[in-house]
């Protein structure tokens, strides 16, 4: 098991955003968290990646409690996040954005290899290498954000709404890329507004509502669940 979240409680000021959440991820899985806006999904991802500190509970990564660790240490340990809204660095080229993802790697040969792998996976980024990242399309920026995260050699990648705001033609491509990343050995925790797409590629999923896990099961079982269909799949 690569990640366990135990009795996680996270507050934003006086707001109790996450109310005792439990879930786990096995190495090599794609696991989805689905739920309405405000369910606590992004808060959970930010807490796992060290951007927020929980009020209580444990986050155990590769057998070690990490809930008090700072974000750079967690990146070094193998956890990378692709944030909602992409947050690429405008004014920097595609190449420079990717270099930012490798800022903790000291081995220049490894960085070179990572560039080669990212460009192989995202050929459009190679074509646009010298271009200002702000001039890319939404889909290309999402690929850049994913490529930047992969530059850090993650064992676990946290994806927050990767298809948000993308044209339909890019959405299928992004989900194919997620499957490909997973097939090459990276475990994936996915938050996605397109619950049908997310569950269709997930080994397992958890349904969150108002800061709590309400349902869990395999991706297939949750897709077939009448409650999930009614609330999230337009069924």
XYZ file of N, CA and C in Angstrom:
705
model
N 0.851 -1.196 0.000
C 0.000 0.000 0.000
C 0.890 1.250 0.000
N 0.626 2.161 -0.944
C 1.490 3.344 -1.034
C 0.996 4.492 -0.158
N -0.345 4.591 0.029
C -0.896 5.719 0.796
C -2.091 5.272 1.634
N -2.103 5.708 2.890
C -3.272 5.527 3.757
C -3.632 6.871 4.369
N -4.892 7.222 4.293
C -5.402 8.424 4.943
C -6.335 7.966 6.060
N -6.005 8.369 7.287
C -6.728 7.854 8.458
C -7.330 8.992 9.277
N -8.653 8.977 9.395
C -9.383 9.920 10.272
C -8.950 11.369 10.048
N -8.813 11.755 8.797
C -8.271 13.075 8.452
C -9.314 14.170 8.690
N -8.910 15.161 9.486
C -9.745 16.342 9.733
C -8.929 17.570 9.356
N -9.488 18.399 8.468
C -8.796 19.609 8.020
C -9.766 20.785 8.097
N -9.302 21.872 8.721
C -10.115 23.083 8.833
C -9.528 24.209 7.999
N -10.426 25.033 7.429
C -10.037 26.326 6.858
C -10.566 27.373 7.825
N -9.719 27.907 8.710
C -10.228 28.830 9.724
C -11.276 28.113 10.566
N -12.495 28.665 10.585
C -13.560 28.039 11.387
C -14.339 26.988 10.588
N -14.037 26.865 9.302
C -14.782 25.909 8.464
C -14.133 24.535 8.537
N -14.959 23.551 8.895
C -14.488 22.155 8.949
C -14.673 21.546 7.558
N -13.594 21.565 6.749
C -13.695 21.178 5.336
C -13.640 19.665 5.138
N -12.846 18.972 5.957
C -12.699 17.517 5.855
C -12.951 16.935 7.240
N -13.892 15.985 7.320
C -14.440 15.580 8.620
C -14.217 14.099 8.928
N -12.970 13.709 9.033
C -12.686 12.329 9.421
C -12.684 11.368 8.249
N -11.927 11.700 7.212
C -11.897 10.901 5.982
C -10.892 9.755 6.106
N -11.301 8.580 5.610
C -10.426 7.401 5.549
C -10.434 6.840 4.128
N -9.254 6.609 3.581
C -9.158 5.849 2.328
C -7.720 5.385 2.149
N -7.525 4.476 1.200
C -6.156 4.002 0.938
C -5.969 3.765 -0.555
N -4.703 3.753 -0.945
C -4.338 3.530 -2.346
C -3.230 2.489 -2.384
N -3.437 1.457 -3.170
C -2.394 0.454 -3.370
C -1.450 0.905 -4.473
N -0.221 0.465 -4.383
C 0.764 0.817 -5.400
C 0.280 0.354 -6.771
N 0.384 1.236 -7.763
C 0.019 0.880 -9.130
C -1.436 1.115 -9.492
N -2.248 1.594 -8.543
C -3.666 1.834 -8.823
C -3.919 3.228 -9.382
N -5.086 3.369 -10.023
C -5.700 4.682 -10.240
C -6.910 4.726 -9.306
N -6.932 5.696 -8.413
C -8.051 5.852 -7.469
C -8.641 7.244 -7.654
N -9.970 7.319 -7.754
C -10.664 8.598 -7.941
C -11.385 9.019 -6.667
N -11.357 10.323 -6.410
C -12.239 10.933 -5.410
C -13.250 11.759 -6.185
N -14.514 11.431 -6.025
C -15.545 12.209 -6.727
C -16.520 12.800 -5.717
N -17.170 13.869 -6.122
C -18.120 14.543 -5.243
C -18.382 15.936 -5.754
N -19.405 16.569 -5.205
C -19.781 17.921 -5.632
C -18.724 18.931 -5.201
N -18.770 20.135 -5.782
C -17.897 21.221 -5.328
C -18.126 21.455 -3.838
N -17.043 21.653 -3.098
C -17.171 21.883 -1.658
C -17.180 20.616 -0.838
N -16.987 19.456 -1.490
C -17.009 18.184 -0.758
C -15.716 17.933 0.012
N -14.660 18.706 -0.292
C -13.391 18.549 0.420
C -12.296 17.880 -0.384
N -12.540 17.657 -1.670
C -11.592 16.879 -2.486
C -10.236 17.588 -2.637
N -10.279 18.852 -3.061
C -9.026 19.592 -3.260
C -8.289 19.782 -1.940
N -9.034 20.012 -0.865
C -8.426 20.150 0.467
C -7.639 18.896 0.827
N -8.197 17.732 0.525
C -7.509 16.470 0.808
C -6.210 16.388 0.015
N -6.260 16.717 -1.274
C -5.047 16.666 -2.106
C -3.982 17.617 -1.586
N -4.383 18.836 -1.232
C -3.419 19.814 -0.725
C -2.803 19.360 0.604
N -3.571 18.642 1.396
C -3.054 18.145 2.678
C -2.066 17.007 2.450
N -2.390 16.119 1.511
C -1.464 15.019 1.185
C -0.137 15.577 0.674
N -0.195 16.632 -0.142
C 1.030 17.169 -0.747
C 1.757 18.167 0.145
N 1.258 18.404 1.356
C 1.965 19.241 2.320
C 1.664 20.718 2.239
N 0.692 21.108 1.407
C 0.346 22.525 1.279
C -0.573 22.995 2.399
N -1.290 22.053 3.007
C -2.127 22.337 4.171
C -1.750 21.362 5.284
N -1.949 21.795 6.528
C -1.708 20.908 7.671
C -3.057 20.498 8.266
N -3.232 19.209 8.582
C -4.506 18.769 9.138
C -4.657 19.156 10.606
N -5.897 19.246 11.038
C -6.154 19.447 12.470
C -5.816 18.168 13.224
N -6.195 17.037 12.618
C -5.860 15.735 13.210
C -5.956 14.654 12.138
N -5.546 13.456 12.515
C -5.545 12.338 11.579
C -4.150 12.073 11.048
N -4.029 11.015 10.275
C -2.718 10.609 9.759
C -2.758 10.417 8.248
N -1.643 10.756 7.619
C -1.413 10.421 6.214
C -0.135 9.587 6.197
N -0.265 8.345 5.784
C 0.881 7.430 5.802
C 1.267 7.100 4.365
N 2.495 7.468 4.021
C 3.026 7.257 2.675
C 4.208 6.300 2.766
N 4.122 5.198 2.053
C 5.158 4.164 2.087
C 5.546 3.804 3.514
N 4.517 3.688 4.363
C 4.724 3.237 5.743
C 5.119 4.307 6.739
N 5.277 5.563 6.291
C 5.706 6.636 7.202
C 4.662 7.748 7.257
N 4.425 8.261 8.474
C 3.485 9.376 8.652
C 4.096 10.647 8.071
N 3.354 11.326 7.209
C 3.906 12.503 6.507
C 3.076 13.766 6.723
N 2.061 13.714 7.588
C 1.112 14.833 7.653
C 1.729 16.142 8.165
N 2.913 16.075 8.756
C 3.571 17.313 9.207
C 4.751 17.712 8.314
N 4.949 16.962 7.241
C 6.087 17.247 6.352
C 5.780 18.428 5.428
N 6.812 19.155 5.056
C 6.648 20.277 4.112
C 6.649 19.756 2.668
N 6.012 20.533 1.795
C 5.809 20.123 0.400
C 7.103 19.721 -0.326
N 8.202 20.510 -0.255
C 9.404 20.108 -1.001
C 9.934 18.722 -0.600
N 9.854 18.409 0.685
C 10.314 17.100 1.160
C 9.450 15.982 0.578
N 8.155 16.262 0.432
C 7.231 15.252 -0.115
C 7.451 15.067 -1.617
N 7.777 16.152 -2.313
C 8.121 16.031 -3.746
C 9.358 15.140 -3.887
N 10.341 15.380 -3.028
C 11.568 14.585 -3.056
C 11.284 13.118 -2.744
N 10.287 12.877 -1.888
C 9.919 11.503 -1.507
C 9.103 10.793 -2.585
N 8.622 11.574 -3.594
C 7.925 10.935 -4.705
C 6.458 11.280 -4.872
N 6.000 12.383 -4.241
C 4.605 12.820 -4.395
C 4.589 14.123 -5.192
N 3.938 14.115 -6.354
C 3.814 15.333 -7.176
C 2.343 15.641 -7.390
N 2.024 16.935 -7.384
C 0.642 17.363 -7.603
C 0.519 18.192 -8.872
N -0.525 17.915 -9.637
C -0.900 18.764 -10.777
C -2.127 19.544 -10.320
N -1.967 20.845 -10.021
C -3.057 21.582 -9.378
C -4.216 21.899 -10.308
N -5.359 22.116 -9.712
C -6.522 22.587 -10.468
C -6.178 23.931 -11.103
N -6.535 24.097 -12.359
C -6.234 25.353 -13.051
C -4.823 25.407 -13.610
N -4.084 24.299 -13.479
C -2.783 24.088 -14.128
C -1.626 24.882 -13.523
N -1.818 26.213 -13.307
C -0.785 27.046 -12.666
C 0.591 26.911 -13.323
N 0.590 26.976 -14.649
C 1.891 27.019 -15.341
C 2.488 28.423 -15.125
N 3.798 28.533 -15.324
C 4.486 29.806 -15.113
C 4.501 30.593 -16.420
N 3.627 31.591 -16.513
C 3.617 32.424 -17.725
C 4.850 33.324 -17.692
N 5.344 33.655 -18.878
C 6.583 34.421 -18.965
C 7.812 33.524 -19.030
N 7.619 32.251 -18.699
C 8.686 31.259 -18.860
C 8.335 30.367 -20.041
N 9.343 29.862 -20.705
C 9.107 28.957 -21.832
C 8.622 27.597 -21.334
N 8.161 26.789 -22.255
C 7.761 25.409 -21.944
C 8.935 24.672 -21.291
N 10.100 24.821 -21.877
C 11.316 24.173 -21.360
C 11.605 24.609 -19.922
N 11.493 25.908 -19.662
C 11.765 26.441 -18.317
C 10.733 25.957 -17.306
N 9.470 25.844 -17.730
C 8.433 25.288 -16.857
C 8.771 23.852 -16.462
N 9.222 23.078 -17.436
C 9.586 21.690 -17.149
C 10.792 21.620 -16.210
N 11.739 22.519 -16.415
C 12.914 22.565 -15.527
C 12.506 22.830 -14.075
N 11.469 23.642 -13.892
C 10.976 23.928 -12.538
C 10.522 22.648 -11.834
N 9.984 21.710 -12.626
C 9.544 20.438 -12.044
C 10.681 19.582 -11.544
N 11.877 19.826 -12.061
C 13.043 19.014 -11.695
C 13.967 19.743 -10.721
N 13.434 20.778 -10.030
C 14.334 21.645 -9.240
C 15.016 20.919 -8.078
N 14.479 19.776 -7.638
C 15.106 19.045 -6.525
C 16.066 17.949 -6.996
N 16.139 17.747 -8.300
C 17.003 16.679 -8.820
C 18.385 17.263 -9.131
N 19.397 16.651 -8.556
C 20.773 17.147 -8.743
C 21.524 16.423 -9.865
N 21.020 15.260 -10.242
C 21.677 14.440 -11.260
C 21.295 14.959 -12.659
N 22.226 15.615 -13.337
C 21.932 16.232 -14.642
C 21.573 15.197 -15.707
N 22.170 14.025 -15.590
C 21.855 12.953 -16.540
C 20.398 12.514 -16.378
N 19.945 12.465 -15.113
C 18.558 12.075 -14.822
C 17.585 13.127 -15.364
N 17.943 14.399 -15.207
C 17.097 15.482 -15.726
C 16.977 15.365 -17.247
N 18.106 15.093 -17.895
C 18.120 14.930 -19.351
C 17.211 13.775 -19.773
N 17.302 12.680 -19.033
C 16.459 11.505 -19.315
C 14.978 11.841 -19.118
N 14.674 12.598 -18.056
C 13.287 12.982 -17.784
C 12.725 13.861 -18.903
N 13.554 14.804 -19.386
C 13.131 15.629 -20.527
C 12.784 14.747 -21.722
N 13.656 13.794 -21.982
C 13.461 12.896 -23.121
C 12.147 12.123 -22.998
N 11.857 11.640 -21.781
C 10.625 10.862 -21.554
C 9.380 11.741 -21.656
N 9.463 12.956 -21.099
C 8.312 13.878 -21.168
C 8.035 14.273 -22.619
N 9.083 14.566 -23.387
C 8.893 14.944 -24.790
C 8.376 13.774 -25.633
N 8.749 12.558 -25.227
C 8.237 11.374 -25.925
C 6.742 11.201 -25.652
N 6.356 11.459 -24.419
C 4.950 11.319 -24.038
C 4.104 12.480 -24.550
N 4.694 13.683 -24.604
C 3.972 14.887 -25.035
C 4.742 15.543 -26.190
N 4.653 14.987 -27.392
C 5.424 15.537 -28.526
C 5.155 17.011 -28.790
N 3.938 17.468 -28.504
C 3.595 18.878 -28.752
C 4.468 19.800 -27.905
N 4.860 19.345 -26.704
C 5.696 20.175 -25.826
C 7.102 20.328 -26.406
N 7.564 19.302 -27.083
C 8.876 19.393 -27.733
C 8.825 20.433 -28.855
N 7.719 20.404 -29.617
C 7.558 21.381 -30.705
C 7.484 22.811 -30.166
N 6.923 22.953 -28.963
C 6.696 24.285 -28.378
C 7.753 24.647 -27.321
N 8.844 23.911 -27.268
C 9.818 24.011 -26.168
C 10.260 25.439 -25.849
N 10.441 26.273 -26.873
C 10.963 27.632 -26.666
C 9.848 28.674 -26.549
N 8.621 28.210 -26.669
C 7.466 29.122 -26.673
C 7.082 29.512 -25.246
N 6.595 30.747 -25.059
C 6.066 31.166 -23.755
C 4.890 30.247 -23.402
N 4.937 29.667 -22.204
C 3.908 28.710 -21.798
C 2.502 29.316 -21.804
N 2.418 30.631 -21.607
C 1.108 31.302 -21.574
C 0.420 31.282 -22.928
N 1.177 31.058 -24.008
C 0.584 31.080 -25.352
C 0.040 29.705 -25.769
N 0.205 28.686 -24.928
C -0.318 27.356 -25.248
C -1.830 27.323 -25.085
N -2.467 26.396 -25.780
C -3.912 26.183 -25.588
C -4.137 25.554 -24.206
N -5.395 25.502 -23.780
C -5.720 24.907 -22.479
C -5.248 23.466 -22.364
N -5.485 22.689 -23.417
C -5.070 21.285 -23.411
C -3.563 21.136 -23.348
N -2.866 22.001 -24.083
C -1.399 21.969 -24.076
C -0.848 22.383 -22.713
N -1.503 23.368 -22.097
C -1.081 23.777 -20.753
C -1.283 22.647 -19.745
N -2.367 21.897 -19.913
C -2.591 20.751 -19.010
C -1.497 19.701 -19.203
N -1.126 19.459 -20.445
C -0.031 18.523 -20.713
C 1.270 19.026 -20.094
N 1.486 20.344 -20.171
C 2.692 20.926 -19.579
C 2.685 20.751 -18.051
N 1.544 20.993 -17.439
C 1.441 20.829 -15.981
C 1.715 19.378 -15.577
N 1.214 18.438 -16.373
C 1.462 17.015 -16.092
C 2.928 16.657 -16.342
N 3.464 17.196 -17.440
C 4.876 16.961 -17.745
C 5.782 17.517 -16.654
N 5.449 18.699 -16.166
C 6.226 19.329 -15.087
C 6.233 18.446 -13.832
N 5.071 17.886 -13.499
C 4.987 16.986 -12.331
C 5.819 15.723 -12.556
N 5.811 15.215 -13.779
C 6.556 13.979 -14.084
C 8.071 14.205 -14.060
N 8.501 15.445 -14.243
C 9.937 15.748 -14.193
C 10.541 15.446 -12.821
N 9.698 15.362 -11.794
C 10.175 15.108 -10.426
C 10.251 13.612 -10.096
N 10.003 12.751 -11.076
C 10.020 11.279 -10.858
C 9.025 10.811 -9.798
N 7.759 11.184 -9.904
C 6.836 10.799 -8.830
C 6.514 9.300 -8.820
N 6.345 8.782 -7.612
C 5.777 7.439 -7.440
C 4.256 7.556 -7.356
N 3.789 8.700 -6.806
C 2.364 8.987 -6.657
C 2.097 10.368 -7.230
N 1.184 10.446 -8.205
C 0.828 11.739 -8.795
C -0.608 12.086 -8.417
N -0.810 13.321 -7.956
C -2.123 13.809 -7.537
C -2.638 14.744 -8.615
N -3.742 14.377 -9.227
C -4.298 15.157 -10.349
C -5.602 15.817 -9.914
N -5.630 17.149 -9.945
C -6.810 17.889 -9.501
C -7.527 18.487 -10.710
N -8.636 17.872 -11.085
C -9.490 18.349 -12.190
C -8.729 18.525 -13.503
N -8.059 17.467 -13.989
C -7.253 17.628 -15.205
C -8.035 17.977 -16.463
N -9.343 17.660 -16.509
C -10.085 17.958 -17.745
C -10.858 19.279 -17.678
N -10.751 19.990 -16.567
C -11.548 21.216 -16.391
C -11.229 22.265 -17.459
N -12.264 22.737 -18.116
C -12.121 23.813 -19.091
C -11.534 23.398 -20.426
N -11.375 22.094 -20.637
C -10.752 21.649 -21.890
C -11.803 21.341 -22.954
N -11.411 21.528 -24.199
C -12.273 21.128 -25.319
C -12.397 19.609 -25.314
N -13.562 19.080 -25.770
C -13.782 17.627 -25.762
C -12.658 16.824 -26.418
N -12.070 17.373 -27.481
C -11.004 16.653 -28.187
C -9.803 16.393 -27.266
N -9.539 17.310 -26.330
C -8.411 17.161 -25.414
C -8.743 16.252 -24.234
N -10.037 16.202 -23.860
C -10.415 15.436 -22.662
C -10.052 13.961 -22.822
N -10.420 13.371 -23.956
C -10.074 11.958 -24.189
C -8.569 11.749 -24.183
N -7.859 12.711 -24.777
C -6.398 12.601 -24.842
C -5.782 12.635 -23.439
N -6.287 13.529 -22.589
C -5.762 13.640 -21.215
C -6.001 12.344 -20.445
N -7.180 11.750 -20.601
C -7.464 10.493 -19.883
C -6.618 9.340 -20.421
N -6.358 9.351 -21.713
C -5.441 8.339 -22.284
C -4.038 8.498 -21.696
N -3.615 9.749 -21.534
C -2.288 10.019 -20.962
C -2.230 9.548 -19.507
N -3.296 9.790 -18.748
C -3.331 9.329 -17.345
C -3.164 7.814 -17.281
N -3.881 7.110 -18.157
C -3.755 5.634 -18.189
C -2.335 5.221 -18.546
N -1.734 5.947 -19.477
C -0.376 5.639 -19.932
C 0.642 5.868 -18.807
N 0.489 6.994 -18.106
C 1.372 7.297 -16.968
C 1.278 6.183 -15.930
N 0.053 5.756 -15.653
C -0.166 4.684 -14.676
C 0.438 3.364 -15.145
N 0.271 3.077 -16.435
C 0.793 1.820 -16.996
C 2.315 1.747 -16.867
N 2.960 2.903 -16.860
C 4.419 2.943 -16.736
C 4.884 3.014 -15.284
N 3.968 2.747 -14.342
C 4.392 2.526 -12.960
C 4.065 3.604 -11.945
N 3.414 4.703 -12.368
C 3.087 5.768 -11.411
C 1.664 5.564 -10.882
N 1.532 5.553 -9.561
C 0.221 5.454 -8.914
C -0.481 6.808 -9.046
N -1.805 6.786 -9.251
C -2.555 8.020 -9.541
C -3.711 8.190 -8.549
N -3.772 9.389 -7.947
C -4.958 9.801 -7.195
C -5.593 10.938 -7.987
N -6.839 10.749 -8.399
C -7.494 11.625 -9.370
C -8.747 12.260 -8.783
N -8.813 13.580 -8.888
C -10.047 14.323 -8.620
C -10.538 14.826 -9.969
N -11.808 14.626 -10.239
C -12.280 14.950 -11.578
C -13.783 15.222 -11.569
N -14.176 16.381 -12.150
C -15.600 16.723 -12.243
C -16.343 15.774 -13.183
N -15.629 15.256 -14.179
C -16.220 14.302 -15.109
C -16.154 12.906 -14.471
N -17.112 12.658 -13.560
C -17.067 11.434 -12.745
C -17.126 10.173 -13.600
N -17.886 10.222 -14.673
C -18.018 9.044 -15.543
C -16.666 8.666 -16.145
N -15.960 9.667 -16.671
C -14.640 9.433 -17.262
C -13.667 8.923 -16.198
N -13.683 9.591 -15.041
C -12.741 9.242 -13.969
C -12.941 7.800 -13.517
N -14.188 7.425 -13.248
C -14.462 6.073 -12.752
C -14.185 5.019 -13.817
N -14.358 5.396 -15.089
C -14.143 4.422 -16.173
C -12.680 3.997 -16.290
N -11.738 4.841 -15.802
C -10.325 4.454 -15.867
C -9.771 4.059 -14.487
N -10.621 4.118 -13.445
C -10.135 3.905 -12.074
C -10.294 2.462 -11.618
N -9.301 1.993 -10.865
C -9.436 0.697 -10.200
C -10.486 0.790 -9.109
N -10.417 1.884 -8.347
C -11.371 2.086 -7.254
C -11.717 3.564 -7.130
N -12.795 3.853 -6.410
C -13.195 5.238 -6.205
C -13.827 5.446 -4.849
N -13.809 6.684 -4.414
C -14.466 7.099 -3.164
C -15.349 8.293 -3.475
N -16.580 8.251 -2.974
C -17.526 9.351 -3.179
C -17.562 10.191 -1.915
N -17.222 11.492 -2.057
C -17.225 12.395 -0.909
C -18.433 13.317 -0.948
N -18.949 13.591 0.247
C -20.029 14.562 0.375
C -19.832 15.292 1.697
N -19.826 16.614 1.634
C -19.640 17.478 2.817
C -18.535 16.980 3.746
N -17.375 16.706 3.156
C -16.191 16.394 3.945
C -16.074 14.982 4.459
N -16.961 14.085 4.000
C -16.915 12.691 4.466
C -17.016 11.727 3.285
N -16.447 10.532 3.449
C -16.613 9.480 2.444
C -17.981 8.841 2.656
N -18.819 8.886 1.607
C -20.165 8.319 1.702
C -20.244 6.927 1.077
N -19.431 6.703 0.050
C -19.459 5.422 -0.675
C -18.061 5.108 -1.173
N -17.775 3.829 -1.325
C -16.521 3.437 -1.978
C -16.752 2.118 -2.706
N -15.899 1.846 -3.658
C -16.017 0.594 -4.408
C -15.133 0.629 -5.634
N -15.198 -0.411 -6.423
C -14.435 -0.421 -7.675
C -15.030 0.624 -8.619
N -14.229 1.061 -9.567
C -14.725 2.020 -10.554
C -15.973 1.505 -11.250
N -15.958 0.222 -11.603
C -17.091 -0.402 -12.294
C -18.345 -0.397 -11.422
N -18.178 -0.758 -10.140
C -19.331 -0.814 -9.218
C -19.932 0.571 -8.999
N -19.078 1.577 -8.860
C -19.598 2.927 -8.631
C -20.290 3.476 -9.871
N -19.789 3.131 -11.052
C -20.465 3.543 -12.289
C -21.869 2.964 -12.380
N -22.036 1.758 -11.843
C -23.333 1.063 -11.915
C -24.251 1.410 -10.740
N -23.710 2.112 -9.733
C -24.483 2.424 -8.523
C -25.538 3.491 -8.822
N -26.791 3.199 -8.478
C -27.916 4.100 -8.801
C -27.762 5.468 -8.122
N -27.287 5.462 -6.862
C -27.081 6.727 -6.141
C -26.049 7.604 -6.858
N -24.949 6.976 -7.261
C -23.871 7.701 -7.956
C -24.359 8.196 -9.305
N -25.093 7.350 -10.021
C -25.630 7.750 -11.331
C -26.529 8.979 -11.199
N -27.376 8.965 -10.192
C -28.324 10.065 -9.993
C -27.603 11.357 -9.620
N -26.630 11.253 -8.725
C -25.975 12.456 -8.198
C -24.883 13.010 -9.123
N -24.138 12.107 -9.801
C -22.931 12.575 -10.485
C -22.844 12.219 -11.970
N -23.676 11.297 -12.412
C -23.524 10.817 -13.793
C -24.706 11.202 -14.676
N -25.606 12.005 -14.134
C -26.751 12.456 -14.921
C -27.745 11.346 -15.218
N -27.709 10.297 -14.363
C -28.602 9.146 -14.592
C -29.946 9.310 -13.938
